[in-house]
Amino acid sequence: MTNPSEVPQPQQPGQPSGFHLQKPTDGPQSFNDVMPKGGFSGMFSVIGLPTELKVSYWIWLIGGMLGVLGSLFGLLATLAFFTVAPALAAVFLVLVLVALALAAAQIVFGLKMKEGKEWARLALTIVAGVSLVLAVIGGSMGEGIGNNWLGFLISAAATVLMWLPNSQAWFTAVKGRA
């Protein structure tokens, strides 16, 4: 009798041959597994990455840094808003802190994606999905929040680059070396 994990899975309609969607097996086991190797000083080295992943990495990294910067400005504005409407400012403060945490997580996920961690690539794909949801919600609220679509389009481009065949081959090769 064959092992169920060795049984070939039928190819899904519309799925290119050679592309197999599977759950990442390299998930973090501890907090240290999430932190980038060599600390944050290695964030500017992209040696060995295919061009698609280099572009995707820089999009995620710069987007995360801009998110942190925007959240810090939002934090200052929210603190000033406490003098006018404390209850509403408290809600804004929570939202700004969540945005700050998500931007910091995006940076860490980008750094781990650069190391070949498939779980980080999946997490960034989920971030792009959340970006789509926020764009839809923002678009349904009317005017003033139209820039959410630009953010989604940029994250969608970075996500597509992470899943192209050349990137897929690089992740497979890195997984084979580990």
CSV table of N, CA, C and O in Angstrom, one decimal, residues 40 43 57 60-66 68 102-112 124:
chain,number,residue,atom,x,y,z
A,40,PHE,N,18.5,43.5,11.6
A,40,PHE,CA,18.0,44.3,10.5
A,40,PHE,C,19.0,45.0,9.6
A,40,PHE,O,18.7,45.6,8.6
A,43,MET,N,19.1,43.9,5.8
A,43,MET,CA,17.9,44.2,5.0
A,43,MET,C,18.2,44.8,3.6
A,43,MET,O,17.4,44.7,2.7
A,57,TYR,N,10.5,42.2,-3.0
A,57,TYR,CA,11.1,42.5,-1.7
A,57,TYR,C,11.1,44.0,-1.4
A,57,TYR,O,10.7,44.5,-0.4
A,60,TRP,N,7.7,45.4,-0.8
A,60,TRP,CA,7.2,45.2,0.5
A,60,TRP,C,7.9,45.9,1.6
A,60,TRP,O,7.3,46.5,2.5
A,61,LEU,N,9.2,46.0,1.5
A,61,LEU,CA,10.1,46.7,2.5
A,61,LEU,C,9.8,48.2,2.5
A,61,LEU,O,9.5,48.8,3.6
A,62,ILE,N,9.8,48.8,1.3
A,62,ILE,CA,9.5,50.3,1.3
A,62,ILE,C,8.1,50.6,1.7
A,62,ILE,O,7.8,51.5,2.5
A,63,GLY,N,7.1,49.7,1.3
A,63,GLY,CA,5.7,49.9,1.7
A,63,GLY,C,5.6,49.8,3.3
A,63,GLY,O,4.9,50.6,3.9
A,64,GLY,N,6.3,48.8,3.8
A,64,GLY,CA,6.3,48.7,5.3
A,64,GLY,C,6.9,49.9,6.0
A,64,GLY,O,6.4,50.4,7.0
A,65,MET,N,8.0,50.3,5.5
A,65,MET,CA,8.7,51.5,6.1
A,65,MET,C,7.8,52.8,6.0
A,65,MET,O,7.7,53.5,6.9
A,66,LEU,N,7.2,52.9,4.8
A,66,LEU,CA,6.2,54.1,4.7
A,66,LEU,C,5.0,53.9,5.6
A,66,LEU,O,4.6,54.9,6.2
A,68,VAL,N,5.1,52.4,8.6
A,68,VAL,CA,5.6,52.8,9.9
A,68,VAL,C,5.7,54.3,10.1
A,68,VAL,O,5.2,54.9,11.1
A,102,LEU,N,0.9,46.2,11.9
A,102,LEU,CA,0.9,45.6,10.6
A,102,LEU,C,2.0,46.0,9.7
A,102,LEU,O,2.6,45.2,9.0
A,103,ALA,N,2.4,47.3,9.7
A,103,ALA,CA,3.5,47.8,8.9
A,103,ALA,C,4.8,47.1,9.4
A,103,ALA,O,5.6,46.7,8.5
A,104,ALA,N,5.0,47.0,10.7
A,104,ALA,CA,6.2,46.4,11.2
A,104,ALA,C,6.2,44.9,10.8
A,104,ALA,O,7.3,44.4,10.4
A,105,ALA,N,5.1,44.3,10.9
A,105,ALA,CA,5.0,42.8,10.5
A,105,ALA,C,5.3,42.7,9.0
A,105,ALA,O,6.0,41.7,8.6
A,106,GLN,N,4.8,43.6,8.2
A,106,GLN,CA,5.1,43.6,6.7
A,106,GLN,C,6.6,43.6,6.5
A,106,GLN,O,7.1,42.9,5.6
A,107,ILE,N,7.3,44.4,7.2
A,107,ILE,CA,8.8,44.5,7.1
A,107,ILE,C,9.4,43.2,7.5
A,107,ILE,O,10.3,42.6,6.7
A,108,VAL,N,9.0,42.6,8.6
A,108,VAL,CA,9.6,41.3,9.1
A,108,VAL,C,9.2,40.2,8.1
A,108,VAL,O,10.1,39.4,7.7
A,109,PHE,N,8.0,40.2,7.6
A,109,PHE,CA,7.6,39.2,6.6
A,109,PHE,C,8.5,39.3,5.3
A,109,PHE,O,8.9,38.3,4.7
A,110,GLY,N,8.7,40.5,4.9
A,110,GLY,CA,9.5,40.8,3.7
A,110,GLY,C,10.9,40.3,3.9
A,110,GLY,O,11.5,39.6,3.0
A,111,LEU,N,11.5,40.5,5.1
A,111,LEU,CA,12.8,40.1,5.4
A,111,LEU,C,12.9,38.5,5.4
A,111,LEU,O,13.9,37.9,4.9
A,112,LYS,N,11.9,37.9,6.0
A,112,LYS,CA,11.9,36.4,6.0
A,112,LYS,C,11.6,35.8,4.6
A,112,LYS,O,12.1,34.8,4.3
A,124,LEU,N,2.6,37.5,3.3
A,124,LEU,CA,2.5,38.7,2.5
A,124,LEU,C,1.4,38.6,1.5
A,124,LEU,O,0.7,39.6,1.2
